[in-house]
Amino acid sequence: MKSRIYILGLVLLSFFSGKAQQLPQYTQYMLNEMAINPAVAGKEDYTDVRSNNRYQWVGITDSPRTYMLTANGPIKGKNMGLGMHLYTDIVGPTRRTGLNFAYAYHIKVKEDMFVSMGLSAGILQWGIDGSKLILHDEGDANLLTSYKTKIVPDFGTGVYFYKKNRYYVGVAVPQIYEAPINIYVDKQSNSKIVRHFNINGAYKFDIGDDFKVEPSFVMKYAKPAPLVIDLSVRGIYQEQVWLGVGYRSWIVNGVNSEAFTAMVGYMYKDYLMFGYSYDFCTTNIKKYSTGTHEIMLGLRFSRKQASTWEAKK
């Protein structure tokens, strides 16, 4: 019960003050760039479907859970791509469900080097379950009602520069339109979705014929929330098996908070991908939680694979 009250307190503080980033946090960001930047859509010559499922602060009742599905692929014969990003982020009594569709245009700079520009548009539903709230002020009893929701439009944009199978760097602005989300009767409430700024990048270094090392990063900022920086490095063997470690840092009220991560993954026959990560929390939450688990599944579809499968029938 103590841990339930603790997590609800954290959720309400961030929800009403706007001092927390609103978009989902996940560790294997380098394996699902479509969730970061719409300009990624159509980057590869195959259709790519990926799912991230994150269970944060295991051991705490009503702790954050995130379920995410993305898909993107090229438009045949065009320098364009289409994509989709669907997610549900559950934090205590609050639930955010977003659905966005993306379009990207890719310009070839020179051999295997491209710059792309992307746009996304969709909807975002915010909801709060009043039955899960624990309040000390009886004047706030209007919150203790049935589940309430608010649907608002959601737009984003991004730019992405990359060399295939070598490096990339991108800048994205999700939730560019700060739509109001006044769920409650209180007209003085000024809650809204907040514009975010994301920068991410990675570079693959060849270490012999079979090994590669890939450092990567993502920086996320949404005023007035603190800047969050993720740094990771993966060791990759024959483009099939990888091990990695990561570090996340953010500063709140002058105090540095951090988390350390570990990850492992496997690519089966170049079309089926599995990834797992574990976050070691170093904040006071570690007194109540055993850590954070994240599972990533990926599936690639290409015309070449389809022809091969058809021939085997």
Coordinates of C-alpha atoms in Angstrom, one line a residue:
M1 CA 0.0 0.0 0.0
K2 CA 2.9 2.3 0.8
S3 CA 4.4 1.8 -2.6
R4 CA 1.0 2.5 -4.3
I5 CA 0.6 5.8 -2.5
Y6 CA 4.2 6.7 -3.4
I7 CA 3.8 6.1 -7.1
L8 CA 0.4 7.9 -7.2
G9 CA 2.0 10.9 -5.6
L10 CA 4.7 10.9 -8.2
V11 CA 2.2 10.6 -11.0
L12 CA -0.1 13.4 -9.8
L13 CA 2.9 15.7 -9.2
S14 CA 4.1 15.3 -12.8
F15 CA 0.6 15.3 -14.3
F16 CA -0.7 18.5 -12.8
S17 CA 2.6 20.5 -12.7
G18 CA 3.8 19.5 -16.2
K19 CA 7.3 18.9 -14.9
A20 CA 7.7 15.5 -16.5
Q21 CA 8.1 14.6 -20.1
Q22 CA 4.8 13.3 -21.6
L23 CA 6.1 10.9 -24.3
P24 CA 7.0 7.3 -23.4
Q25 CA 10.5 6.5 -22.2
Y26 CA 12.2 3.4 -23.5
T27 CA 15.7 2.0 -23.4
Q28 CA 16.0 0.3 -26.8
Y29 CA 15.5 3.5 -28.7
M30 CA 18.2 2.6 -31.3
L31 CA 16.1 -0.3 -32.4
N32 CA 12.9 1.6 -33.1
E33 CA 13.7 5.0 -34.5
M34 CA 10.2 5.3 -36.0
A35 CA 9.0 6.1 -32.5
I36 CA 11.4 9.1 -32.4
N37 CA 11.4 10.7 -35.8
P38 CA 8.8 10.6 -38.6
A39 CA 11.5 11.3 -41.2
V40 CA 12.7 7.7 -40.7
A41 CA 9.7 6.3 -42.6
G42 CA 10.9 4.5 -45.8
K43 CA 14.6 4.6 -44.9
E44 CA 15.1 0.9 -45.8
D45 CA 14.0 -1.1 -48.8
Y46 CA 11.7 -3.2 -46.8
T47 CA 8.6 -2.8 -44.6
D48 CA 9.6 -2.8 -40.9
V49 CA 7.2 -3.6 -38.0
R50 CA 8.4 -3.3 -34.4
S51 CA 6.9 -3.5 -31.0
N52 CA 8.3 -2.3 -27.7
N53 CA 6.7 -3.4 -24.4
R54 CA 8.1 -1.7 -21.3
Y55 CA 7.3 -2.6 -17.6
Q56 CA 8.9 0.1 -15.4
W57 CA 9.6 -0.1 -11.7
V58 CA 8.4 -3.7 -11.3
G59 CA 7.2 -4.3 -7.7
I60 CA 5.3 -1.0 -7.4
T61 CA 1.5 -1.2 -7.8
D62 CA 0.2 0.8 -10.8
S63 CA 3.8 1.5 -12.0
P64 CA 4.3 2.7 -15.6
R65 CA 3.7 0.4 -18.5
T66 CA 4.2 1.2 -22.1
Y67 CA 3.0 -0.7 -25.2
M68 CA 4.2 0.5 -28.6
L69 CA 3.8 -0.6 -32.2
T70 CA 5.4 1.1 -35.2
A71 CA 5.5 0.2 -38.9
N72 CA 7.1 1.9 -41.9
G73 CA 8.2 1.2 -45.4
P74 CA 9.1 2.8 -48.8
I75 CA 6.7 3.7 -51.6
K76 CA 7.7 1.6 -54.6
G77 CA 9.5 3.7 -57.3
K78 CA 9.4 6.9 -55.2
N79 CA 11.8 8.6 -52.8
M80 CA 9.1 8.5 -50.2
G81 CA 8.0 6.5 -47.2
L82 CA 5.0 6.0 -45.0
G83 CA 4.8 5.1 -41.4
M84 CA 2.6 4.5 -38.4
H85 CA 3.2 4.9 -34.6
L86 CA 0.7 3.5 -32.1
Y87 CA 1.3 3.6 -28.3
T88 CA -0.4 3.3 -24.9
D89 CA 1.4 4.7 -21.9
I90 CA -0.1 3.9 -18.5
V91 CA 1.2 5.7 -15.4
G92 CA -0.8 5.2 -12.2
P93 CA -4.3 6.5 -12.8
T94 CA -3.4 8.1 -16.2
R95 CA -3.4 6.6 -19.6
R96 CA -2.2 8.2 -22.9
T97 CA -3.0 6.5 -26.2
G98 CA -1.6 8.0 -29.4
L99 CA -1.9 7.1 -33.1
N100 CA 0.2 8.9 -35.7
F101 CA 0.7 8.5 -39.4
A102 CA 3.9 9.7 -41.0
Y103 CA 5.2 10.7 -44.4
A104 CA 8.8 11.2 -45.3
Y105 CA 10.7 12.4 -48.4
H106 CA 14.2 11.2 -49.0
I107 CA 16.8 13.1 -51.0
K108 CA 20.0 11.3 -52.1
V109 CA 23.1 13.5 -51.3
K110 CA 25.6 11.0 -52.8
E111 CA 26.2 7.3 -52.8
D112 CA 24.3 5.7 -49.9
M113 CA 24.0 9.1 -48.2
F114 CA 20.5 10.7 -47.8
V115 CA 18.7 13.4 -46.0
S116 CA 15.0 13.0 -45.3
M117 CA 12.2 15.3 -44.0
G118 CA 9.1 13.9 -42.3
L119 CA 5.7 15.0 -41.0
S120 CA 3.3 13.2 -38.7
A121 CA -0.3 13.7 -37.9
G122 CA -2.8 11.9 -35.6
I123 CA -4.7 12.0 -32.4
L124 CA -3.8 11.6 -28.7
Q125 CA -6.2 10.5 -26.0
W126 CA -5.6 11.4 -22.4
G127 CA -7.5 9.6 -19.7
I128 CA -7.6 9.5 -15.9
D129 CA -9.2 6.9 -13.7
G130 CA -10.6 8.7 -10.6
S131 CA -11.1 5.5 -8.7
K132 CA -7.3 5.1 -8.4
L133 CA -6.7 8.5 -6.8
I134 CA -5.9 9.0 -3.2
L135 CA -6.8 12.5 -2.1
H136 CA -6.3 14.4 1.1
D137 CA -8.5 17.5 0.2
E138 CA -12.2 16.7 0.2
G139 CA -12.7 19.7 -2.1
D140 CA -11.1 17.7 -4.8
A141 CA -13.8 15.0 -4.6
N142 CA -14.9 15.8 -8.2
L143 CA -11.8 13.9 -9.3
L144 CA -13.1 10.7 -7.7
T145 CA -15.5 9.9 -10.6
S146 CA -15.5 7.4 -13.4
Y147 CA -12.9 7.3 -16.1
K148 CA -12.5 10.6 -18.0
T149 CA -10.9 11.2 -21.3
K150 CA -9.9 14.0 -23.7
I151 CA -9.0 13.6 -27.4
V152 CA -6.8 16.2 -29.1
P153 CA -5.0 16.4 -32.4
D154 CA -1.3 15.6 -32.5
F155 CA 1.4 16.8 -35.1
G156 CA 5.1 16.4 -35.4
T157 CA 8.0 16.9 -37.8
G158 CA 11.6 15.8 -38.2
V159 CA 14.8 15.9 -40.3
Y160 CA 17.1 12.9 -40.6
F161 CA 20.6 12.5 -42.2
Y162 CA 22.0 9.1 -42.7
K163 CA 24.4 6.8 -44.6
K164 CA 22.9 3.3 -44.8
N165 CA 24.5 0.7 -42.5
R166 CA 26.9 3.3 -41.1
Y167 CA 25.6 6.3 -39.3
Y168 CA 22.6 8.6 -38.7
V169 CA 21.6 11.7 -36.9
G170 CA 18.1 13.1 -36.6
V171 CA 16.2 16.1 -35.1
A172 CA 12.5 15.8 -34.3
V173 CA 9.7 17.9 -32.8
P174 CA 6.8 15.7 -31.6
Q175 CA 3.6 17.3 -30.2
I176 CA 4.5 20.5 -32.0
Y177 CA 0.9 21.7 -31.5
E178 CA 0.4 22.2 -27.7
A179 CA -3.3 21.4 -27.6
P180 CA -5.2 22.0 -24.3
I181 CA -6.2 18.8 -22.3
N182 CA -8.5 20.2 -19.7
I183 CA -10.2 17.0 -18.6
Y184 CA -11.8 18.4 -15.5
V185 CA -14.6 20.9 -14.8
D186 CA -12.2 23.3 -13.3
K187 CA -11.9 26.1 -15.9
Q188 CA -8.7 27.4 -14.3
S189 CA -6.8 24.3 -15.3
N190 CA -4.3 25.0 -18.0
S191 CA -3.0 21.5 -18.7
K192 CA -1.8 20.9 -22.3
I193 CA 0.3 18.6 -24.3
V194 CA 3.8 19.9 -24.4
R195 CA 6.1 20.3 -27.4
H196 CA 9.1 18.0 -27.2
F197 CA 12.6 18.2 -28.9
N198 CA 14.5 15.0 -29.7
I199 CA 18.0 14.6 -31.1
N200 CA 19.4 11.1 -31.7
G201 CA 22.3 9.5 -33.6
A202 CA 24.5 6.5 -33.9
Y203 CA 27.7 5.3 -35.7
K204 CA 28.7 1.7 -36.6
F205 CA 32.5 1.0 -36.3
D206 CA 33.9 -2.2 -38.0
I207 CA 36.0 -4.3 -35.7
G208 CA 37.3 -7.0 -38.0
D209 CA 35.1 -8.9 -40.4
D210 CA 32.5 -10.2 -37.9
F211 CA 32.3 -7.5 -35.2
K212 CA 30.8 -4.1 -35.1
V213 CA 30.5 -1.5 -32.2
E214 CA 27.7 1.0 -32.3
P215 CA 27.6 3.9 -29.9
S216 CA 24.3 5.8 -29.9
F217 CA 22.5 8.6 -28.1
V218 CA 19.2 10.3 -27.7
M219 CA 18.5 13.7 -26.0
K220 CA 15.0 14.7 -25.1
Y221 CA 13.7 18.0 -23.8
A222 CA 10.2 19.4 -23.1
K223 CA 10.0 22.6 -21.1
P224 CA 9.8 22.8 -18.1
A225 CA 10.9 19.2 -17.7
P226 CA 14.6 18.4 -17.3
L227 CA 16.8 17.4 -20.2
V228 CA 17.1 13.6 -20.4
I229 CA 20.2 12.1 -22.0
D230 CA 20.5 8.4 -23.0
L231 CA 23.9 7.0 -24.0
S232 CA 24.4 3.4 -25.2
V233 CA 26.9 1.2 -26.9
R234 CA 26.2 -2.2 -28.5
G235 CA 28.7 -4.9 -29.6
I236 CA 27.3 -6.7 -32.6
Y237 CA 28.4 -10.1 -34.0
Q238 CA 27.7 -10.9 -37.6
E239 CA 24.7 -8.6 -37.6
Q240 CA 22.9 -11.3 -35.7
V241 CA 23.7 -11.1 -32.0
W242 CA 24.3 -8.1 -29.8
L243 CA 25.1 -7.1 -26.2
G244 CA 24.9 -3.6 -25.0
V245 CA 25.0 -1.2 -22.0
G246 CA 23.5 2.2 -21.5
Y247 CA 23.4 5.2 -19.1
R248 CA 20.5 7.7 -18.6
S249 CA 20.8 11.0 -16.8
W250 CA 18.5 13.8 -15.9
I251 CA 18.7 16.6 -13.3
V252 CA 15.8 17.6 -11.1
N253 CA 16.1 20.6 -8.7
G254 CA 19.9 20.5 -9.0
V255 CA 20.1 16.8 -8.1
N256 CA 21.4 14.4 -10.8
S257 CA 19.3 11.2 -11.3
E258 CA 20.6 8.3 -13.3
A259 CA 19.9 4.8 -14.4
F260 CA 22.1 2.1 -15.9
T261 CA 20.9 -0.3 -18.5
A262 CA 21.9 -3.7 -20.1
M263 CA 20.5 -5.2 -23.3
V264 CA 20.8 -8.3 -25.5
G265 CA 19.3 -9.1 -28.8
Y266 CA 19.1 -11.6 -31.7
M267 CA 18.3 -11.3 -35.4
Y268 CA 17.0 -14.5 -37.0
K269 CA 17.6 -14.9 -40.8
D270 CA 17.5 -11.1 -41.3
Y271 CA 13.7 -10.8 -40.8
L272 CA 12.8 -11.6 -37.2
M273 CA 14.3 -9.6 -34.4
F274 CA 14.2 -9.9 -30.6
G275 CA 15.6 -7.6 -28.0
Y276 CA 15.5 -7.4 -24.2
S277 CA 16.8 -4.7 -21.8
Y278 CA 16.9 -4.2 -18.1
D279 CA 17.2 -0.9 -16.2
F280 CA 19.0 -0.7 -12.9
C281 CA 17.5 2.3 -11.1
T282 CA 19.7 4.3 -8.7
T283 CA 17.1 6.7 -7.3
N284 CA 15.0 6.2 -4.1
I285 CA 12.5 4.2 -6.1
K286 CA 15.0 1.2 -5.9
K287 CA 13.7 0.8 -2.3
Y288 CA 10.4 -0.4 -3.7
S289 CA 11.2 -1.7 -7.2
T290 CA 13.3 -4.6 -8.6
G291 CA 14.0 -2.7 -11.9
T292 CA 12.5 -2.1 -15.3
H293 CA 12.1 -4.7 -18.1
E294 CA 11.6 -4.0 -21.8
I295 CA 10.9 -6.4 -24.6
M296 CA 11.3 -5.5 -28.3
L297 CA 10.0 -7.6 -31.3
G298 CA 10.7 -6.8 -34.9
L299 CA 9.6 -8.2 -38.3
R300 CA 10.8 -7.3 -41.7
F301 CA 8.9 -7.8 -45.0
S302 CA 10.5 -7.4 -48.4
R303 CA 9.7 -8.3 -52.0
K304 CA 12.8 -10.4 -52.1
Q305 CA 11.7 -12.4 -49.0
A306 CA 8.2 -12.8 -50.4
S307 CA 9.6 -14.2 -53.7
T308 CA 11.7 -16.7 -51.7
W309 CA 8.8 -17.8 -49.6
E310 CA 6.6 -18.2 -52.6
A311 CA 9.2 -20.4 -54.4
K312 CA 9.3 -22.7 -51.4
K313 CA 5.6 -23.5 -51.5

